[in-house]
Coordinates of C-alpha atoms in Angstrom, one line a residue:
X1 CA 5.1 72.1 -18.9
X2 CA 5.2 68.3 -19.3
X3 CA 4.5 66.4 -16.0
X4 CA 6.5 63.2 -15.6
X5 CA 4.3 60.2 -14.8
X6 CA 6.3 59.5 -11.7
X7 CA 5.1 62.8 -10.2
X8 CA 1.5 61.5 -10.5
X9 CA 2.3 58.3 -8.7
X10 CA 3.7 60.0 -5.6
X11 CA 0.4 61.4 -4.3
X12 CA -1.5 58.4 -5.5
X13 CA 0.5 56.0 -3.4
X14 CA 0.6 58.4 -0.5
X15 CA -3.1 58.3 -0.2
X16 CA -3.6 54.7 -1.2
X17 CA -5.6 52.7 1.3
X18 CA -5.6 55.4 4.0
X19 CA -8.9 57.1 3.2
X20 CA -10.6 53.8 2.1
X21 CA -9.7 52.2 5.4
X22 CA -11.2 55.0 7.5
X23 CA -14.2 55.1 5.3
X24 CA -14.7 51.3 5.6
X25 CA -14.5 51.5 9.4
X26 CA -17.0 54.4 9.5
X27 CA -19.4 52.7 7.2
X28 CA -19.2 49.4 9.1
X29 CA -19.9 51.1 12.4
X30 CA -22.7 53.2 10.9
X31 CA -24.4 50.1 9.7
X32 CA -24.2 48.2 13.0
X33 CA -24.7 50.8 15.7
X34 CA -28.3 51.2 16.7
X35 CA -29.8 54.5 17.8
X36 CA -30.7 53.2 21.3
X37 CA -30.7 50.0 23.3
X38 CA -33.5 47.5 22.8
X39 CA -34.0 47.0 26.6
X40 CA -35.8 49.7 28.5
X41 CA -36.3 50.3 32.2
X42 CA -36.7 53.2 34.6
X43 CA -33.6 54.5 36.2
X44 CA -33.1 56.6 39.3
X45 CA -31.2 59.8 38.7
X46 CA -29.0 59.2 41.7
X47 CA -27.7 56.0 40.1
X48 CA -26.0 57.9 37.2
X49 CA -23.1 59.3 39.2
X50 CA -20.8 56.3 39.1
X51 CA -17.3 56.8 37.7
X52 CA -15.9 53.3 38.7
X53 CA -18.1 50.3 39.0
X54 CA -16.6 49.2 42.3
X55 CA -18.1 52.3 43.9
X56 CA -21.6 50.8 43.3
X57 CA -20.8 48.0 45.7
X58 CA -19.0 50.1 48.4
X59 CA -16.7 47.3 49.5
X60 CA -13.2 48.7 50.2
X61 CA -11.5 45.3 50.6
X62 CA -12.7 44.3 47.1
X63 CA -11.3 47.5 45.7
X64 CA -8.0 46.8 47.3
X65 CA -7.9 43.2 45.9
X66 CA -8.6 44.5 42.4
X67 CA -5.7 47.0 42.8
X68 CA -3.5 44.2 44.0
X69 CA -4.4 42.1 41.0
X70 CA -3.5 44.9 38.6
X71 CA -0.1 45.1 40.2
X72 CA 0.8 41.5 40.9
X73 CA -1.0 39.3 38.4
X74 CA 1.8 37.6 36.4
X75 CA -0.2 37.1 33.2
X76 CA -1.2 40.8 33.1
X77 CA 2.5 41.7 33.8
X78 CA 3.6 39.4 30.9
X79 CA 1.1 41.1 28.6
X80 CA 2.4 44.5 29.6
X81 CA 5.9 43.5 28.7
X82 CA 4.7 42.2 25.3
X83 CA 3.0 45.6 24.8
X84 CA 6.3 47.4 25.5
X85 CA 8.0 45.2 23.0
X86 CA 5.4 46.2 20.4
X87 CA 6.2 49.8 21.1
X88 CA 9.9 49.1 20.5
X89 CA 9.0 47.6 17.1
X90 CA 7.6 51.0 16.1
X91 CA 10.9 52.6 17.2
X92 CA 12.9 50.1 15.2
X93 CA 10.9 50.6 12.0
X94 CA 11.0 54.4 12.4
X95 CA 14.8 54.3 12.7
X96 CA 14.9 53.6 8.9
X97 CA 13.6 57.1 8.2
X98 CA 17.0 58.4 9.4
X99 CA 20.5 57.8 7.9
X100 CA 22.5 55.1 9.5
X101 CA 26.2 55.6 10.3
X102 CA 28.9 53.2 11.4
X103 CA 32.4 54.1 12.4
X104 CA 35.2 51.7 11.4
X105 CA 38.9 51.2 11.5
X106 CA 40.6 48.5 9.5
X107 CA 44.2 47.5 9.0
X108 CA 45.9 45.0 6.6
X109 CA 49.4 43.8 6.0
X110 CA 50.1 41.9 2.7
X111 CA 53.1 40.0 1.3
X112 CA 53.7 39.8 -2.5
X113 CA 56.2 37.4 -4.2
X114 CA 58.3 38.6 -7.2
X115 CA 59.5 35.2 -8.4
X116 CA 59.7 35.2 -12.2
X117 CA 60.6 38.8 -12.7
X118 CA 64.4 38.0 -12.4
X119 CA 65.4 41.5 -11.1
X120 CA 69.2 41.4 -10.3
X121 CA 70.2 41.9 -6.7
X122 CA 66.6 42.4 -5.7
X123 CA 64.3 40.9 -3.1
X124 CA 62.0 38.1 -4.2
X125 CA 59.1 39.5 -2.2
X126 CA 57.9 42.6 -0.4
X127 CA 55.3 43.5 2.2
X128 CA 52.9 46.4 2.4
X129 CA 50.5 47.8 5.0
X130 CA 47.2 49.5 4.6
X131 CA 45.1 51.3 7.2
X132 CA 41.6 52.8 6.8
X133 CA 39.3 54.7 9.2
X134 CA 36.1 56.5 8.5
X135 CA 32.3 56.6 8.9
X136 CA 30.0 54.6 6.6
X137 CA 26.8 56.5 6.1
X138 CA 23.7 55.0 4.3
X139 CA 20.3 56.5 3.9
X140 CA 17.3 55.2 2.0
X141 CA 15.3 58.2 0.8
X142 CA 11.6 57.6 1.8
X143 CA 10.3 59.2 -1.4
X144 CA 7.1 57.2 -1.4
X145 CA 6.5 57.3 2.3
X146 CA 6.9 53.5 2.5
X147 CA 9.1 53.5 5.6
X148 CA 6.9 56.0 7.3
X149 CA 3.8 53.8 6.6
X150 CA 5.7 50.8 8.0
X151 CA 6.6 52.8 11.1
X152 CA 3.0 54.0 11.5
X153 CA 1.7 50.5 11.1
X154 CA 3.9 49.4 13.9
X155 CA 2.6 52.3 16.0
X156 CA -1.0 51.3 15.3
X157 CA -0.1 47.7 16.4
X158 CA 1.4 49.1 19.6
X159 CA -1.7 51.1 20.3
X160 CA -3.8 48.1 19.6
X161 CA -1.6 46.1 22.0
X162 CA -2.1 48.8 24.6
X163 CA -5.9 48.6 24.1
X164 CA -5.7 44.8 24.4
X165 CA -3.8 45.2 27.7
X166 CA -6.4 47.6 29.0
X167 CA -9.2 45.2 28.0
X168 CA -7.3 42.3 29.7
X169 CA -6.9 44.4 32.9
X170 CA -10.6 45.3 33.0
X171 CA -11.5 41.6 32.4
X172 CA -9.1 40.7 35.3
X173 CA -10.9 43.2 37.5
X174 CA -14.2 41.5 36.6
X175 CA -12.8 38.1 37.4
X176 CA -11.5 39.2 40.8
X177 CA -14.9 40.7 41.6
X178 CA -16.7 37.6 40.5
X179 CA -14.4 35.4 42.5
X180 CA -15.0 37.6 45.5
X181 CA -18.8 37.4 45.3
X182 CA -18.6 33.6 44.6
X183 CA -16.6 33.3 47.8
X184 CA -19.0 35.5 49.7
X185 CA -22.1 33.7 48.5
X186 CA -20.5 30.3 49.4
X187 CA -19.7 31.6 52.9
X188 CA -23.4 32.4 53.4
X189 CA -24.3 29.0 52.0
X190 CA -22.0 27.5 54.7
X191 CA -23.8 29.4 57.4
X192 CA -27.1 28.2 56.0
X193 CA -25.9 24.6 56.0
X194 CA -24.6 24.9 59.5
X195 CA -28.0 26.2 60.5
X196 CA -29.6 23.3 58.7
X197 CA -27.3 20.9 60.6
X198 CA -28.3 22.5 63.9
X199 CA -32.0 22.2 63.1
X200 CA -31.7 18.6 61.9
X201 CA -29.7 17.7 64.9
X202 CA -32.4 19.1 67.2
X203 CA -35.0 17.2 65.1
X204 CA -33.0 14.0 65.4
X205 CA -32.7 14.4 69.1
X206 CA -36.4 15.0 69.5
X207 CA -37.3 12.0 67.3
X208 CA -34.8 9.8 69.2
X209 CA -36.5 10.6 72.4
X210 CA -39.9 9.8 71.0
X211 CA -38.5 6.6 69.5
X212 CA -37.1 5.6 72.9
X213 CA -40.6 6.0 74.4
X214 CA -42.3 4.3 71.5
X215 CA -44.0 7.4 70.1
X216 CA -42.0 7.4 66.9
X217 CA -41.3 4.6 64.5
X218 CA -37.9 3.3 63.4
X219 CA -38.6 4.7 59.9
X220 CA -39.1 8.2 61.3
X221 CA -35.8 7.9 63.3
X222 CA -33.9 6.8 60.2
X223 CA -35.3 9.6 58.0
X224 CA -34.3 12.2 60.6
X225 CA -30.8 10.6 60.8
X226 CA -30.5 10.6 57.0
X227 CA -31.4 14.3 56.8
X228 CA -28.8 15.1 59.5
X229 CA -26.0 13.1 57.8
X230 CA -26.9 14.6 54.4
X231 CA -26.6 18.1 55.7
X232 CA -23.2 17.2 57.1
X233 CA -22.1 16.0 53.7
X234 CA -23.4 19.3 52.2
X235 CA -21.2 21.2 54.7
X236 CA -18.1 19.2 53.7
X237 CA -18.9 20.0 50.1
X238 CA -19.3 23.7 50.7
X239 CA -16.0 23.9 52.7
X240 CA -14.2 22.1 49.8
X241 CA -15.7 24.7 47.4
X242 CA -14.6 27.5 49.8
X243 CA -11.0 26.3 49.6
X244 CA -11.2 26.2 45.8
X245 CA -12.8 29.6 45.5
X246 CA -10.2 31.1 47.9
X247 CA -7.3 29.6 45.9
X248 CA -8.8 31.0 42.6
X249 CA -9.0 34.5 44.1
X250 CA -5.4 34.2 45.4
X251 CA -4.2 33.1 42.0
X252 CA -5.9 36.1 40.3
X253 CA -4.3 38.6 42.7
X254 CA -0.9 37.1 42.4
X255 CA -0.7 35.4 45.9
X256 CA 0.3 31.9 46.7
X257 CA -2.9 29.7 46.6
X258 CA -2.8 28.3 50.1
X259 CA -6.5 28.8 50.6
X260 CA -6.1 31.1 53.6
X261 CA -7.7 34.6 53.4
X262 CA -9.2 36.6 56.2
X263 CA -12.3 38.1 54.6
X264 CA -15.0 37.4 57.2
X265 CA -15.1 41.0 58.4
X266 CA -16.2 42.3 55.0
X267 CA -18.4 39.5 53.7
X268 CA -21.7 40.8 52.3
X269 CA -23.9 40.5 49.2
X270 CA -25.0 44.1 48.5
X271 CA -28.6 44.9 47.7
X272 CA -28.8 46.2 44.2
X273 CA -31.0 48.8 42.6
X274 CA -31.6 49.0 38.9
X275 CA -28.4 50.0 37.2
X276 CA -27.8 53.5 35.7
X277 CA -28.8 53.7 32.1
X278 CA -25.7 52.6 30.1
X279 CA -24.1 54.9 27.6
X280 CA -25.6 55.1 24.1
X281 CA -24.4 52.4 21.6
X282 CA -22.2 55.0 20.0
X283 CA -20.6 55.8 23.3
X284 CA -20.0 52.2 24.0
X285 CA -18.1 51.9 20.7
X286 CA -15.7 54.5 22.0
X287 CA -15.3 53.3 25.5
X288 CA -14.6 49.6 24.9
X289 CA -11.0 48.7 24.7
X290 CA -11.5 45.6 22.6
X291 CA -13.3 47.7 20.0
X292 CA -10.6 50.3 20.0
X293 CA -8.0 47.5 19.5
X294 CA -9.9 46.0 16.6
X295 CA -10.3 49.4 14.9
X296 CA -6.5 50.0 15.3
X297 CA -5.8 46.6 13.7
X298 CA -7.8 47.5 10.7
X299 CA -5.9 50.8 10.4
X300 CA -2.6 48.9 10.7
X301 CA -3.5 46.4 8.0
X302 CA -4.4 49.4 5.8
X303 CA -1.0 50.8 6.2
X304 CA 0.6 47.4 5.6
X305 CA -1.4 47.3 2.3
X306 CA 0.1 50.7 1.4
X307 CA 3.6 49.4 2.1
X308 CA 2.9 46.2 0.0
X309 CA 1.8 48.4 -3.0
X310 CA 4.8 50.7 -2.6
X311 CA 7.2 47.8 -2.7
X312 CA 6.5 47.8 -6.5
X313 CA 8.2 51.3 -6.8
X314 CA 11.9 52.0 -7.1
X315 CA 13.9 52.7 -4.0
X316 CA 16.6 55.4 -3.7
X317 CA 19.7 55.0 -1.5
X318 CA 22.6 57.4 -0.8
X319 CA 25.8 56.1 0.7
X320 CA 28.9 58.0 1.8
X321 CA 32.2 57.2 3.5
X322 CA 34.4 60.1 4.8
X323 CA 37.6 58.9 6.4
X324 CA 41.4 58.5 6.1
X325 CA 43.6 56.0 4.3
X326 CA 47.4 55.5 4.7
X327 CA 50.2 52.9 4.9
X328 CA 50.9 54.1 8.4
X329 CA 48.4 53.9 11.2
X330 CA 49.6 57.1 12.8
X331 CA 48.8 59.0 9.6
X332 CA 45.0 58.3 9.9
X333 CA 44.6 61.5 12.0
X334 CA 46.6 63.6 9.6
X335 CA 44.4 65.9 7.5
X336 CA 46.6 65.2 4.4
X337 CA 45.3 61.6 4.3
X338 CA 41.6 62.5 4.3
X339 CA 39.5 60.7 1.7
X340 CA 35.8 60.5 1.0
X341 CA 33.4 59.0 -1.4
X342 CA 29.6 59.4 -2.0
X343 CA 27.3 57.4 -4.3
X344 CA 23.7 57.0 -5.1
X345 CA 21.7 54.0 -6.2
X346 CA 18.2 53.4 -7.7
X347 CA 16.7 49.9 -7.4
X348 CA 13.6 48.9 -9.3
X349 CA 12.1 45.5 -8.8
X350 CA 11.7 43.7 -12.1
X351 CA 11.3 40.0 -11.4
X352 CA 10.6 38.6 -7.9
X353 CA 8.8 35.4 -8.8
X354 CA 5.4 36.8 -7.9
X355 CA 6.6 37.6 -4.3
X356 CA 5.6 41.3 -4.4
X357 CA 2.1 40.7 -5.9
X358 CA 1.6 37.9 -3.4
X359 CA 2.5 40.3 -0.6
X360 CA -0.2 42.7 -1.9
X361 CA -2.8 39.9 -2.0
X362 CA -1.8 38.8 1.5
X363 CA -2.2 42.4 2.8
X364 CA -5.6 42.7 1.2
X365 CA -6.7 39.5 2.8
X366 CA -5.4 40.5 6.2
X367 CA -7.2 43.8 5.9
X368 CA -10.5 42.1 5.1
X369 CA -10.0 39.7 8.0
X370 CA -9.4 42.7 10.3
X371 CA -12.6 44.3 9.1
X372 CA -14.6 41.1 9.7
X373 CA -13.0 40.8 13.2
X374 CA -14.0 44.4 13.9
X375 CA -17.6 43.5 12.9
X376 CA -17.6 40.5 15.1
X377 CA -16.3 42.5 18.1
X378 CA -18.9 45.2 17.6
X379 CA -21.7 42.6 17.5
X380 CA -20.3 40.8 20.5
X381 CA -20.2 44.1 22.4
X382 CA -23.8 44.9 21.7
X383 CA -24.8 41.3 22.5
X384 CA -23.1 41.5 25.9
X385 CA -24.9 44.8 26.7
X386 CA -28.3 43.8 25.5
X387 CA -28.0 40.4 27.2
X388 CA -27.0 42.0 30.5
X389 CA -29.8 44.6 30.3
X390 CA -32.5 42.1 29.6
X391 CA -31.2 39.7 32.2
X392 CA -31.2 42.5 34.8
X393 CA -34.9 43.0 34.6
X394 CA -35.7 39.3 34.9
X395 CA -33.2 38.7 37.7
X396 CA -34.5 41.6 39.7
X397 CA -38.1 40.2 39.5
X398 CA -36.8 36.6 40.2
X399 CA -34.9 37.9 43.3
X400 CA -38.0 39.5 44.7
X401 CA -40.2 36.4 44.2
X402 CA -37.5 34.1 45.6
X403 CA -37.2 36.2 48.7
X404 CA -40.9 36.0 49.2
X405 CA -40.8 32.3 48.6
X406 CA -38.0 31.8 51.1
X407 CA -39.9 33.6 53.8
X408 CA -43.1 31.6 53.0
X409 CA -41.3 28.3 53.1
X410 CA -39.6 29.2 56.5
X411 CA -43.0 29.9 58.0
X412 CA -44.4 26.7 56.5
X413 CA -41.5 24.7 57.9
X414 CA -42.1 26.0 61.4
X415 CA -45.8 25.3 61.1
X416 CA -45.3 21.8 59.7
X417 CA -42.9 20.9 62.5
X418 CA -45.3 22.1 65.2
X419 CA -48.0 20.0 63.6
X420 CA -45.8 17.0 63.7
X421 CA -45.0 17.6 67.4
X422 CA -48.7 17.7 68.0
X423 CA -49.1 14.4 66.1
X424 CA -51.4 15.8 63.4
X425 CA -48.8 15.6 60.6
X426 CA -46.4 12.9 59.5
X427 CA -42.6 13.1 59.6
X428 CA -42.4 12.9 55.8
X429 CA -44.2 16.2 55.3
X430 CA -42.3 17.9 58.2
X431 CA -38.9 17.0 56.9
X432 CA -39.7 17.7 53.3
X433 CA -41.1 21.1 54.2
X434 CA -38.0 21.9 56.2
X435 CA -35.8 20.7 53.3
X436 CA -37.7 22.9 50.8
X437 CA -37.3 25.9 53.2
X438 CA -33.5 25.5 53.2
X439 CA -33.4 25.0 49.5
X440 CA -35.5 28.2 48.9
X441 CA -33.1 30.2 51.1
X442 CA -30.1 28.7 49.2
X443 CA -31.6 29.5 45.9
X444 CA -32.3 33.1 47.0
X445 CA -28.6 33.5 48.0
X446 CA -27.5 32.0 44.6
X447 CA -29.8 34.2 42.7
X448 CA -28.7 37.3 44.5
X449 CA -25.1 36.4 43.6
X450 CA -26.1 35.8 40.0
X451 CA -27.6 39.2 39.8
X452 CA -24.4 40.8 41.1
X453 CA -22.4 38.9 38.6
X454 CA -24.7 40.0 35.8
X455 CA -24.2 43.6 37.0
X456 CA -20.5 43.2 36.7
X457 CA -21.0 41.8 33.2
X458 CA -23.0 44.9 32.4
X459 CA -20.2 47.2 33.6
X460 CA -17.6 45.3 31.6
X461 CA -19.9 45.3 28.5
X462 CA -20.2 49.1 28.5
X463 CA -16.4 49.5 29.1
X464 CA -16.7 51.1 32.6
X465 CA -13.4 51.0 34.6
X466 CA -13.4 49.2 37.9
X467 CA -11.0 51.5 39.7
X468 CA -8.8 54.5 38.9
X469 CA -5.8 53.3 37.0
X470 CA -2.7 54.9 35.6
X471 CA -2.9 55.5 31.9

């Protein structure tokens, strides 16, 4: 039996680009995914039981703010609606797989002139009416699977948009948490500055008394006054920063940024232990939404390439129009005036000015671009995890040393001030030691916050969700 060449083309185009796209994704991930993380540290077994990363901080108000941001953030809501629109694109493209039908009723009345025919005792013109009703049916037979591929490509883009939305939501959760801890750290800095002002005020009062009795010089009095005024300036700066940080947090959760939030009852910088060992690199590939989105975009461009190739093949269309036709409108419902017609058409592109070939080259370029983007996202994901892991070890060690340094400077400041009171040490050393003590405590607070922010970055990098969310 002789096989027509067109029968060979059907399965060829049906499989075109599909397997190659999946294979390219698999090979790319296989080449880039390491067997294990480069950073190593010991982990407590109890730290592994974390489903949502907010549980590790145990701050209910923060969890509530993240939930509020998910519901009220306008940019996230806008992204959700765009995602819904992408889903409707898939529905629109898939509709072409089914026949389309349109009902219609038309009517016409015409007048014809008979001048020139010279019929005796006859009218020189006549009028006629024509009425039609029916259903116009059209169906493009998807012999090559082109329409189905187009629909599936739109579905992949919708799924990619969904993954982008989930990634944006997780990123927003991280931003809210970071804004929260920035605000908390600044509140502790304000308390530290207020304590500094109180200390410098007492120092200034003490030195003023000594100056009045001639036991302190004018230089000592001015240095104490400068330290006091400088600390007041620092307080004003911290309060201005607190307003800005509060407004930033309010904007993220969808509230009006008036700078007024009652968070004092829950302000704390949690003490951190070493984080649980993150999932393996292969597991991170599956859990990160941005990687899933990039992978779906590659699959979508592969389907688009299939469609571009199939545009070179002929298309088959069936049309039909059952209905009624009569000179009288009332006859349209009469069975005797029923009419129908059916037709088929085959259309084969012959000359398109290079448009179809250009479409193939465009699709090939977009697919290669999507593959490069997938590679970039994979590398960025691994960089974020490795960077957060390595930073965690150094930050933990730095936090311990700074805490010890802060305690040592506080003791030194007390000793230096007592020595000044006894007259065995100059005011310069006493004030400088006190300043260093406050700076060490401030650096410790800052470092503690930075470690918390790095922990959040780690959770985001491994794709762990912040709170339970509806899928």
